[in-house]
mmCIF file of C-alpha atoms in Angstrom:
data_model
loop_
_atom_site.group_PDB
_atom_site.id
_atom_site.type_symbol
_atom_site.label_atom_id
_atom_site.label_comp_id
_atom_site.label_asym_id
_atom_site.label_seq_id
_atom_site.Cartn_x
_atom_site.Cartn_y
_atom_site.Cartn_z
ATOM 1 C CA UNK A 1 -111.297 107.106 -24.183
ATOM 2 C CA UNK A 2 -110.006 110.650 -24.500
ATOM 3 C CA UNK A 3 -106.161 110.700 -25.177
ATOM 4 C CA UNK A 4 -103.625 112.537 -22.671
ATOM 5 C CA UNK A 5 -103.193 115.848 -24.785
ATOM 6 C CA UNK A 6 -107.337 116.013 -25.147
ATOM 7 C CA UNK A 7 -107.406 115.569 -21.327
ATOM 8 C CA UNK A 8 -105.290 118.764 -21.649
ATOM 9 C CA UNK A 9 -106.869 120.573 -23.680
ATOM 10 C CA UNK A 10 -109.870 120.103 -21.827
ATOM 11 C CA UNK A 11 -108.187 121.358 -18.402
ATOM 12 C CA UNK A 12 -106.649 124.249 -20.368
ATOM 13 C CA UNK A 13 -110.027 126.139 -20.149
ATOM 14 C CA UNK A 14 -109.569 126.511 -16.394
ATOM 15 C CA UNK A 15 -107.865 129.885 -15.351
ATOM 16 C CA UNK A 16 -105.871 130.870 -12.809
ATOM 17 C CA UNK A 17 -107.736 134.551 -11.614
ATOM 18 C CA UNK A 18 -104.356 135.317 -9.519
ATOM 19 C CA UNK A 19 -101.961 134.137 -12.585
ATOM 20 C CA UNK A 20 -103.717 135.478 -15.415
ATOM 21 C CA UNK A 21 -103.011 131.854 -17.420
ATOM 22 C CA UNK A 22 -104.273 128.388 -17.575
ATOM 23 C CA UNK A 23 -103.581 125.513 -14.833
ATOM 24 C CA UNK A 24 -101.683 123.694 -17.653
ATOM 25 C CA UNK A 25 -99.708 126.102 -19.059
ATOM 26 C CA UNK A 26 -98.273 127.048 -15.219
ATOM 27 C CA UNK A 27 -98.000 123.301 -14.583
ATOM 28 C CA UNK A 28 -100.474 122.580 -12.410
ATOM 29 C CA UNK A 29 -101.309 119.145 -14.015
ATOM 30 C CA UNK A 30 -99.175 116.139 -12.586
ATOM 31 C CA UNK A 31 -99.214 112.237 -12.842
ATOM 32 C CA UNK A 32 -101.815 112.266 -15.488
ATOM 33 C CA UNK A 33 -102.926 108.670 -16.480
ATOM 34 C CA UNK A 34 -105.864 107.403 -18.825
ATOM 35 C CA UNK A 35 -107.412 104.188 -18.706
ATOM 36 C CA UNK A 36 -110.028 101.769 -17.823
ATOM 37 C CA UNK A 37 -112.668 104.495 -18.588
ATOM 38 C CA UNK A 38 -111.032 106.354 -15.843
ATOM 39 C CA UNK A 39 -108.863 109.520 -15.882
ATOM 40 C CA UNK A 40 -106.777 110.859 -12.950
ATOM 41 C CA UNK A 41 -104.156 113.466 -11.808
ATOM 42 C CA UNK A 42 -102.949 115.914 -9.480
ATOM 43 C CA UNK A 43 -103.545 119.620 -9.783
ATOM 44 C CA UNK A 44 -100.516 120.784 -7.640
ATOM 45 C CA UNK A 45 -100.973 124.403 -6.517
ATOM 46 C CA UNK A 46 -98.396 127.125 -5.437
ATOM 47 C CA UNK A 47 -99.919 127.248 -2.136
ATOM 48 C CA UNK A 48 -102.009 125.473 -0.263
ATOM 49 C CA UNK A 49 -104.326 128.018 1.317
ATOM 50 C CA UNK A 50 -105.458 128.809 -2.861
ATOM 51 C CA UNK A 51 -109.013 130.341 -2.184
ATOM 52 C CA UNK A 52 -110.389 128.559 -5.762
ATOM 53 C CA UNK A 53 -109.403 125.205 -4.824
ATOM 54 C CA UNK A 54 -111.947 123.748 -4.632
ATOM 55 C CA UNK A 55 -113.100 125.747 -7.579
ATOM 56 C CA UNK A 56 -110.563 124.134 -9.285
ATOM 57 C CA UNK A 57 -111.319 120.514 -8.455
ATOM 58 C CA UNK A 58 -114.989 121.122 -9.457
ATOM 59 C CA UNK A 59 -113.997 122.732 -12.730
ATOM 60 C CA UNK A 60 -111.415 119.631 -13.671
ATOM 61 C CA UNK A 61 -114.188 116.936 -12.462
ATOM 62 C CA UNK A 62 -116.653 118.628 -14.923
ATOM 63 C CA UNK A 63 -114.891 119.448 -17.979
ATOM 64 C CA UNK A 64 -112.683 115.933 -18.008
ATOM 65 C CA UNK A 65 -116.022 114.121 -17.164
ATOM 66 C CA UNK A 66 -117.766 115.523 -20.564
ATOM 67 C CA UNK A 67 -115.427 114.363 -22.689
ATOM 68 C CA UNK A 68 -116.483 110.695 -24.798
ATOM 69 C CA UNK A 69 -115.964 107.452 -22.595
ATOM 70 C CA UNK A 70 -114.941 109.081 -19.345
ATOM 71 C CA UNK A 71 -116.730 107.413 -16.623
ATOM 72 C CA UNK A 72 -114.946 108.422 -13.892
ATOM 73 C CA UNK A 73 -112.461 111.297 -12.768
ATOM 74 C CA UNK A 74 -110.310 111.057 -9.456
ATOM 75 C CA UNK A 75 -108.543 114.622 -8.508
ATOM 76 C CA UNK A 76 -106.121 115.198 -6.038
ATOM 77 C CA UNK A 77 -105.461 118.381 -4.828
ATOM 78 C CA UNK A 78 -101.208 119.458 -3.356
ATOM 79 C CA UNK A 79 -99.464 122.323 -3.025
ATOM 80 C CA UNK A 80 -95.716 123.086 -3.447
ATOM 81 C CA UNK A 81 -94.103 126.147 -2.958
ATOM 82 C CA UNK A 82 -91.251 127.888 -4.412
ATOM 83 C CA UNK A 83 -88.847 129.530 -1.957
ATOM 84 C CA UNK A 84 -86.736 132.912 -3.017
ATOM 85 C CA UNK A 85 -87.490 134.740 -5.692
ATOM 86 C CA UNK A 86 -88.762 132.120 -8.280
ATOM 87 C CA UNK A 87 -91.675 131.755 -10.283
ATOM 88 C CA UNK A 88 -94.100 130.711 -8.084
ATOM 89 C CA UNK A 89 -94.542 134.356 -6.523
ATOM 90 C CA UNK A 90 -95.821 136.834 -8.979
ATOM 91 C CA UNK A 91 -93.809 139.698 -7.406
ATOM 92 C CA UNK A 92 -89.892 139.536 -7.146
ATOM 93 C CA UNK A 93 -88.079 141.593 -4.642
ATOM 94 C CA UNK A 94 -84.324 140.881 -5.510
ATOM 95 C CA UNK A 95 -83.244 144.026 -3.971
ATOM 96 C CA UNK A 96 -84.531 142.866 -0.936
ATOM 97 C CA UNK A 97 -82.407 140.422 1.324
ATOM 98 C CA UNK A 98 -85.086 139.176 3.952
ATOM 99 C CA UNK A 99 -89.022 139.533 4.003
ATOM 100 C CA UNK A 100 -89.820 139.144 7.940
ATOM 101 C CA UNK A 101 -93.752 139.273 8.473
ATOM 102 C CA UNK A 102 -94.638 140.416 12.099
ATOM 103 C CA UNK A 103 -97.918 138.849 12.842
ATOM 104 C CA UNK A 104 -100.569 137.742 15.620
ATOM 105 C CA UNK A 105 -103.522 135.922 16.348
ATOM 106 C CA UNK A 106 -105.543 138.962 17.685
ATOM 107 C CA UNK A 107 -105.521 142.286 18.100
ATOM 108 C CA UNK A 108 -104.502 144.499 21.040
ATOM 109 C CA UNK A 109 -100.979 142.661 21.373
ATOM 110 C CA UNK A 110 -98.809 145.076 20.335
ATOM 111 C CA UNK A 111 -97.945 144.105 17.100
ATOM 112 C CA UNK A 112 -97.095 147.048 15.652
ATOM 113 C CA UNK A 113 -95.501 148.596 18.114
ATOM 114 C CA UNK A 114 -92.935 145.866 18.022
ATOM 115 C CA UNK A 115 -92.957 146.405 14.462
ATOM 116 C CA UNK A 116 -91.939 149.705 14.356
ATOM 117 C CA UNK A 117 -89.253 148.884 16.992
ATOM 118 C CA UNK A 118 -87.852 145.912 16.002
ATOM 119 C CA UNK A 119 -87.413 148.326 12.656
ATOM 120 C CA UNK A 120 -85.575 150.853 14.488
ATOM 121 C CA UNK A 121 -83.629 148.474 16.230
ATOM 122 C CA UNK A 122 -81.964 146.754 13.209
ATOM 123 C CA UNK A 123 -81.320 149.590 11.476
ATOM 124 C CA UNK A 124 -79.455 151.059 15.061
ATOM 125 C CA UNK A 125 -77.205 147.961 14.138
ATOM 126 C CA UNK A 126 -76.541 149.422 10.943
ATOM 127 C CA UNK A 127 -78.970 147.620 8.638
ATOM 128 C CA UNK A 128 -80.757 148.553 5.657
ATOM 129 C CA UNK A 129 -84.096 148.562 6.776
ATOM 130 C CA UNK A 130 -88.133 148.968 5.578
ATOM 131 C CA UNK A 131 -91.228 148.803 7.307
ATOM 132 C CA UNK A 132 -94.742 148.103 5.131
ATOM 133 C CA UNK A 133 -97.792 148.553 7.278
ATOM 134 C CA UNK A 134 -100.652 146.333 5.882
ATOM 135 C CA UNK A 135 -102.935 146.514 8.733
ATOM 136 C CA UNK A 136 -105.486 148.068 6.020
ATOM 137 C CA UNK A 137 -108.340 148.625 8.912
ATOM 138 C CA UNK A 138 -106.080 149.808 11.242
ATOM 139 C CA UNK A 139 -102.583 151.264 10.067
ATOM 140 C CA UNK A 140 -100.791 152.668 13.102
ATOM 141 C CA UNK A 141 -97.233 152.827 11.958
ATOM 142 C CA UNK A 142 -97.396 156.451 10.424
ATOM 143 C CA UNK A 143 -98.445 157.548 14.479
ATOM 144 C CA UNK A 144 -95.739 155.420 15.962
ATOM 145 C CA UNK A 145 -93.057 156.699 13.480
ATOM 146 C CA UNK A 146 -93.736 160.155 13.830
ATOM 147 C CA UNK A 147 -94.719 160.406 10.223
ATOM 148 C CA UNK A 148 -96.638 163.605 8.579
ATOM 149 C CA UNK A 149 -95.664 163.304 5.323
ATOM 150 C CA UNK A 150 -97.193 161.627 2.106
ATOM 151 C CA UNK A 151 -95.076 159.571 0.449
ATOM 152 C CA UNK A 152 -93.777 161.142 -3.339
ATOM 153 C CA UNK A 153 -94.600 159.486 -6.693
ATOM 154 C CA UNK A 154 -92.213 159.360 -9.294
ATOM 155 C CA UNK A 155 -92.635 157.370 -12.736
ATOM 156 C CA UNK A 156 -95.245 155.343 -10.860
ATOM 157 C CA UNK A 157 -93.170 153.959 -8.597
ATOM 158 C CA UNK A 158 -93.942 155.010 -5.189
ATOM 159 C CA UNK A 159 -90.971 156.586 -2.712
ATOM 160 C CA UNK A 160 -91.587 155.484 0.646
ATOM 161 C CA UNK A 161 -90.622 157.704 3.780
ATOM 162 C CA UNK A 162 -87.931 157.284 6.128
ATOM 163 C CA UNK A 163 -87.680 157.956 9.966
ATOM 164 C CA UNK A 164 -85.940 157.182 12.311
ATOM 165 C CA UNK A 165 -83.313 155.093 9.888
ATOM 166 C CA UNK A 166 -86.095 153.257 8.248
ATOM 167 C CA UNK A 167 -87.892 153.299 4.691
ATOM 168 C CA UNK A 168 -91.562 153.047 5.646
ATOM 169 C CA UNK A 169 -94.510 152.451 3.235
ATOM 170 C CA UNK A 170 -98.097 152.563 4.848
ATOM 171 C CA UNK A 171 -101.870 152.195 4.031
ATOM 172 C CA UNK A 172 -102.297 154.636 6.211
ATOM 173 C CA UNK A 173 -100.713 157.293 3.991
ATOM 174 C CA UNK A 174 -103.568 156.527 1.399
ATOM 175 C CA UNK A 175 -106.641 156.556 3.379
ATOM 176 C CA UNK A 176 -108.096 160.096 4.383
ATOM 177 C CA UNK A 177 -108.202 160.337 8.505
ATOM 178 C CA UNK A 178 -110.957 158.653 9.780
ATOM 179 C CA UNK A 179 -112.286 156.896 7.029
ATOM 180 C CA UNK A 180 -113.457 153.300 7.237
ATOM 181 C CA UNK A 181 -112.012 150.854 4.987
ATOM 182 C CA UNK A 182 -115.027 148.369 3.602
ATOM 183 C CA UNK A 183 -113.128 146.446 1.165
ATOM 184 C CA UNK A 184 -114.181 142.949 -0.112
ATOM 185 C CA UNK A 185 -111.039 140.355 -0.818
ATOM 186 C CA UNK A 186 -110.538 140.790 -4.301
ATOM 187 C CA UNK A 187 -110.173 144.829 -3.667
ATOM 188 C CA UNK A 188 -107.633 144.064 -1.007
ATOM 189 C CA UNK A 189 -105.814 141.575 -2.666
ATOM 190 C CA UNK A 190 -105.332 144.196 -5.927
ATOM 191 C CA UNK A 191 -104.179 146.678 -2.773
ATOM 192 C CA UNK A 192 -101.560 144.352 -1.659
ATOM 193 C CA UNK A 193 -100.334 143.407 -5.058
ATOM 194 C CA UNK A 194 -99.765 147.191 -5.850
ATOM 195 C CA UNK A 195 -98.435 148.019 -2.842
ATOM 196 C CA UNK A 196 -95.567 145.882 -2.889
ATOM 197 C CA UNK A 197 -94.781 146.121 -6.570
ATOM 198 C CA UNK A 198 -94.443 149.613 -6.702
ATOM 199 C CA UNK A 199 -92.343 150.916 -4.280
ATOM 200 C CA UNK A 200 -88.899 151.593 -4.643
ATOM 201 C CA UNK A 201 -87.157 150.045 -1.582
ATOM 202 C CA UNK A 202 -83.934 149.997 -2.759
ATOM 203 C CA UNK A 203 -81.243 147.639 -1.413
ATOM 204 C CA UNK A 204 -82.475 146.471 1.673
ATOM 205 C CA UNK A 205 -81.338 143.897 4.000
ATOM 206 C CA UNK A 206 -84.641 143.448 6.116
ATOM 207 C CA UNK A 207 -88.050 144.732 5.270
ATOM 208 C CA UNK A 208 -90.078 144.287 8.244
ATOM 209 C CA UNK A 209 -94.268 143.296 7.199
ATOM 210 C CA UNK A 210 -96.555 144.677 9.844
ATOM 211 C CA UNK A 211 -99.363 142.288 9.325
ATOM 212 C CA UNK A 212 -102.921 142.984 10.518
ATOM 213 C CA UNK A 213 -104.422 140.756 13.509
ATOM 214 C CA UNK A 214 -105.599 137.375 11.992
ATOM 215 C CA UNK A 215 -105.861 135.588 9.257
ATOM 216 C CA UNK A 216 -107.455 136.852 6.575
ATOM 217 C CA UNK A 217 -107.435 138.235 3.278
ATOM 218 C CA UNK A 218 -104.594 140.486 3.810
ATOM 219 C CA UNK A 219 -102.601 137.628 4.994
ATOM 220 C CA UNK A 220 -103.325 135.145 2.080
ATOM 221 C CA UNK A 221 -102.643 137.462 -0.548
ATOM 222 C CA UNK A 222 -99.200 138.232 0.911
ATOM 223 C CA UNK A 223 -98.549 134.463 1.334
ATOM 224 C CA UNK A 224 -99.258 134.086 -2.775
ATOM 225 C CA UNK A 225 -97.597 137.478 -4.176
ATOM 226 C CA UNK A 226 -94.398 137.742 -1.985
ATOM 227 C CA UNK A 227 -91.703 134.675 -0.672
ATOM 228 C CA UNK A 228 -91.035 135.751 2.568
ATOM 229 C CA UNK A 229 -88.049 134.241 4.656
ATOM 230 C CA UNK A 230 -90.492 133.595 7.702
ATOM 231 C CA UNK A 231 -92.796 135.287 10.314
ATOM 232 C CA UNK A 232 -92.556 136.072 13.891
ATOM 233 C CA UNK A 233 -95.179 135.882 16.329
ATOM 234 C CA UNK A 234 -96.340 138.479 18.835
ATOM 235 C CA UNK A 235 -98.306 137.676 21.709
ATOM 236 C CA UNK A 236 -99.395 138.100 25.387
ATOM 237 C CA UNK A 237 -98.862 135.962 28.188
ATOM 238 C CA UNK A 238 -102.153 134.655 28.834
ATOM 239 C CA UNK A 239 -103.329 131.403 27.580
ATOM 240 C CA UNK A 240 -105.942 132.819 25.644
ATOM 241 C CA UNK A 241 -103.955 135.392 23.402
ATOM 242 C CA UNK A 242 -101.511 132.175 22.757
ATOM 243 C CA UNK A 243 -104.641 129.953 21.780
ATOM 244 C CA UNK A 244 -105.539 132.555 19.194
ATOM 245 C CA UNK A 245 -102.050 132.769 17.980
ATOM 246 C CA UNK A 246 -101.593 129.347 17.003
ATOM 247 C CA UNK A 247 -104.159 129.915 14.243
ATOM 248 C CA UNK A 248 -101.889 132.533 12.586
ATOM 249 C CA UNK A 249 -99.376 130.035 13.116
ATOM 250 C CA UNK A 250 -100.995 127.184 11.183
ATOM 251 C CA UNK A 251 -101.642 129.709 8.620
ATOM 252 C CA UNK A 252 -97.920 129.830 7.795
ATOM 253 C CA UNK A 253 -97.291 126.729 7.997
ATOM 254 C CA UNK A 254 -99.964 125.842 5.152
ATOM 255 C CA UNK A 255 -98.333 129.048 3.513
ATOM 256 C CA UNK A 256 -95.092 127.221 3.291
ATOM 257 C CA UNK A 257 -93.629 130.171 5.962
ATOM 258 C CA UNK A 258 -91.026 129.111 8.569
ATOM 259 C CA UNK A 259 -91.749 130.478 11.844
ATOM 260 C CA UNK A 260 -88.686 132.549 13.370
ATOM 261 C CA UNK A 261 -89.982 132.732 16.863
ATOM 262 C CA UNK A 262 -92.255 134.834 19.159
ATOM 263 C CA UNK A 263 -91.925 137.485 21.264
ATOM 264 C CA UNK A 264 -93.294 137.623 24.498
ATOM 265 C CA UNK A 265 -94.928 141.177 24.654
ATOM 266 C CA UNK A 266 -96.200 142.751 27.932
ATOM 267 C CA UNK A 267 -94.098 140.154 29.414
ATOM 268 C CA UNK A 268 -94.239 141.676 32.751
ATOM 269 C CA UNK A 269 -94.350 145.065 35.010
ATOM 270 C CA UNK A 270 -91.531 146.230 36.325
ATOM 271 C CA UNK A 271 -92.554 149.192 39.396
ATOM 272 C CA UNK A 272 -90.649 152.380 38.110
ATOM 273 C CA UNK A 273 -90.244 152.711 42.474
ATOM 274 C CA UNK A 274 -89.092 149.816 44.036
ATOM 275 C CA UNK A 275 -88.369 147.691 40.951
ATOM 276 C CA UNK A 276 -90.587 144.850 41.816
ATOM 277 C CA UNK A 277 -91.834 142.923 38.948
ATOM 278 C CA UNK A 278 -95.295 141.859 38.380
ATOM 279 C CA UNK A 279 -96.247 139.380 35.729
ATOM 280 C CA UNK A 280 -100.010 140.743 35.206
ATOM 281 C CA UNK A 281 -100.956 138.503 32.621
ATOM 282 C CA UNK A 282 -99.374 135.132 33.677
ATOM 283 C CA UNK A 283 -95.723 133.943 32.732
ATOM 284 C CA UNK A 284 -94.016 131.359 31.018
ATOM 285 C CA UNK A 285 -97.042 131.491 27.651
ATOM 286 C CA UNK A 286 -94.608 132.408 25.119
ATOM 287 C CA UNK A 287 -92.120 129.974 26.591
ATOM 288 C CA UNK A 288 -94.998 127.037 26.670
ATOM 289 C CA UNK A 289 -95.838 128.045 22.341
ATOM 290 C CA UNK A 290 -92.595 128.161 21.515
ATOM 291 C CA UNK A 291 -91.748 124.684 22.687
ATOM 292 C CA UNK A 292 -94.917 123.272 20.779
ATOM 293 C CA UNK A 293 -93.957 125.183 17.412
ATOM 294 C CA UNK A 294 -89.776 124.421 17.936
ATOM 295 C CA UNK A 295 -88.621 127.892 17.682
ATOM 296 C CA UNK A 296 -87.202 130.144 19.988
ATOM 297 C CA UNK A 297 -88.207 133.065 22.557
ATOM 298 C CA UNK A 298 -86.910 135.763 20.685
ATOM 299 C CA UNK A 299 -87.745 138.294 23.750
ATOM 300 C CA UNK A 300 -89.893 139.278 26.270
ATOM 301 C CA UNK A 301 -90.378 142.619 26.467
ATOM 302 C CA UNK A 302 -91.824 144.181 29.712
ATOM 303 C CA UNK A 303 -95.388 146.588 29.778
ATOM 304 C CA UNK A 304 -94.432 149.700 30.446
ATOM 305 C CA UNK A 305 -96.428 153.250 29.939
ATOM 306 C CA UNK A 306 -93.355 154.947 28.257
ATOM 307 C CA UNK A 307 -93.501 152.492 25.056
ATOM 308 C CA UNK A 308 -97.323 153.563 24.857
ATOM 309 C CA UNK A 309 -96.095 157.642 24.974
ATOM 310 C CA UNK A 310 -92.864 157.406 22.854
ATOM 311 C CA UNK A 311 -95.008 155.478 20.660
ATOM 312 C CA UNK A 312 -98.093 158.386 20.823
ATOM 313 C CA UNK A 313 -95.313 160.713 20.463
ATOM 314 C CA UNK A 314 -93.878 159.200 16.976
ATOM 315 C CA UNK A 315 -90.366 158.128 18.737
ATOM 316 C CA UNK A 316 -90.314 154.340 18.983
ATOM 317 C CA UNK A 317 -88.499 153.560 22.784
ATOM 318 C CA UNK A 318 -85.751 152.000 20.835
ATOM 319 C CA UNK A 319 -85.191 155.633 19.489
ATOM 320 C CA UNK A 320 -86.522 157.601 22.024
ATOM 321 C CA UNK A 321 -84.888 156.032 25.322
ATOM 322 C CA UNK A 322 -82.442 153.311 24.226
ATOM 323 C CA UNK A 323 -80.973 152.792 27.878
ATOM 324 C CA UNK A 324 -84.322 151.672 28.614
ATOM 325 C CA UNK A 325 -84.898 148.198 30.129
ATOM 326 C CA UNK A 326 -87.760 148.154 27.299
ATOM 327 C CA UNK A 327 -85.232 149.700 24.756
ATOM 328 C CA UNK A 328 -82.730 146.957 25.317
ATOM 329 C CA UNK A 329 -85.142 144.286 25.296
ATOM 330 C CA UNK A 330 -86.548 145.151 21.672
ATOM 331 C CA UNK A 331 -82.793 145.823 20.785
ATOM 332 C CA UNK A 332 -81.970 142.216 22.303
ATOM 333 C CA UNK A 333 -85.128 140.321 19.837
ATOM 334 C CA UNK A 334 -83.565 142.585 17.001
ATOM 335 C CA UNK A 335 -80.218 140.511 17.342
ATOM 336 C CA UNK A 336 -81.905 137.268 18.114
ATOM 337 C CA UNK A 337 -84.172 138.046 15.054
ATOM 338 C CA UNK A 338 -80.915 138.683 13.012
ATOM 339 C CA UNK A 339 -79.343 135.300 14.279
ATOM 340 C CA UNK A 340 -82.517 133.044 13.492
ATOM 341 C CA UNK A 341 -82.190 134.284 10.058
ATOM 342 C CA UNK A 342 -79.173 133.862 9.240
ATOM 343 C CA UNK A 343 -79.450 130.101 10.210
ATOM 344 C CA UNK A 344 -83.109 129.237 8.427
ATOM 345 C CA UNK A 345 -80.948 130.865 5.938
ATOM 346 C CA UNK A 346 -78.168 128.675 6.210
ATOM 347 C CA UNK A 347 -80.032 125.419 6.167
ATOM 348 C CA UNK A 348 -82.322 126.318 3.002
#
């Protein structure tokens, strides 16, 4: 039988493509035991949506069962994240106070529009604020902030843009108007990982992440370069834009990211007339998910034409009309937002 530091050695020719280093010099290799013609341990990842798990596990099977009097090899595959800024994340924002992701199930929500105004809104409370579009196939934030300019350059380190209060840093500014993007994971994970690293935020207290719809590559690579300190949900009323958003939500919660809370968007109509209010799409969805997930409503904002034109127009409502009904009710999931945080915060 192979001794413990040969197993090692063995396992040290499996690399990490994310970490640039071996799985036992990160300390990935737990509860190793030899014996019996046997060998087992645990390869404990930093998260446990790793897209070369499995990878992994084949790679340790085969290079522990080649070595002399192995006959068998049992593998166990955890996860266990690191929360803050530690060394489980490859990118460290310690100038940054609270990584919020904004996310959905599907598209078509409103995500991004409550993005851009739940950005406005804390920084109308006097917060330091940014707002990172990653919605690679579709960025909309540079539209719905009213934003014409390219971001400067300076020492490699990229400068984002402010409006309306906000630092904003978009994919959109680097993609030429009406291009399609056709990128492959490994070309948007490198895209993420640059994009975060190298822009100079500043102090910040909140730096909103406008997600794209689902849960895909964009989403995984965030969820293994940056520690965020948890993820809101946006979603319609209807049963069927909920059922879709519980998938994003068990995507955090194998990402190790506490949910904050959902907001109810297109809640319901309210006639400009007569004031009557219509609930279109159904009522009482967000309410319903947020009960099975144990996190608050953070708001429920009503449908309403103006958000679509002060949005068209580059003004979010917050900004635009803040004695709106729609105004107050983004202004009202900014503070609720702010409060949630402050006591996942507290009991970390």
């Amino acid at each position: 039988m192979p001794t413990e530091a040969e197993v090692l050695k063995a396992l040290s020719a499996i690399q990490d493509p994310d970490l640039g280093q071996d799985i036992v010099s990160l300390g990935f290799i737990k509860d190793l035991a030899v014996g019996g013609g046997a060998v087992s341990f645990t390869i404990e990842l930093t998260t446990p949506a790793c897209p070369v798990r499995d990878q992994f596990k084949a790679e340790a099977e085969r290079v522990v069962g080649a070595l002399p009097g192995v006959k068998e090899v049992r593998v166990a595959i955890t996860s266990r994240v690191q929360h803050g800024h530690g060394a489980a994340r490859k990118i460290s924002l310690p100038c940054v106070n609270h990584i919020v992701i904004v996310a959905s199930g599907k598209g078509g929500v409103g995500k991004s529009t409550t993005s851009a105004n739940l950005a406005v809104a804390l920084a109308k409370t006097g917060a330091r604020v940014g707002l990172v579009d990653l919605d690679v196939y579709g960025p909309s934030i540079p539209t719905l902030m009213g934003i014409k300019d390219q971001p400067r350059v300076e020492n490699d380190r990229i400068i984002p843009v402010e409006a309306h209060g906000v630092k904003v840093v978009s994919m959109g500014f680097f993609i030429p108007p009406g291009e399609a993007v056709i990128w492959r994971g490994p070309l948007l994970h490198s895209a993420v990982e640059q994009f975060m690293s190298q822009v100079e935020w500043g102090e910040l207290d909140y730096l909103i992440v406008d997600f794209p719809p689902g849960t895909g590559d964009v989403q995984l690579s965030m969820g293994q370069l940056i520690t965020a300190t948890g993820a809101v949900i946006v979603s319609t009323p209807q049963d069927l834009a909920l059922e879709v958003a519980r998938r994003a939500v068990t995507m955090f919660e194998r990402l190790n990211t506490p949910l904050l809370g959902v907001i109810e968007n297109m809640s319901y109509f309210l006639c400009p007339s007569c004031g009557h209010r219509e609930e279109i799409f159904g009522s009482g969805g967000a309410k319903r998910a947020a009960e099975w997930w144990h996190v608050p409503v953070l708001a429920e904002i009503p449908l309403s034409g103006a958000v679509r034109e002060t949005g068209d127009a580059g003004t979010p409502i917050v900004a635009a009309q803040p004695d709106s009904v729609q105004a107050k009710a983004y202004m009202d999931a900014a503070r609720a937002l702010a409060a949630r945080i402050s006591v996942v915060t507290a009991k970390a």
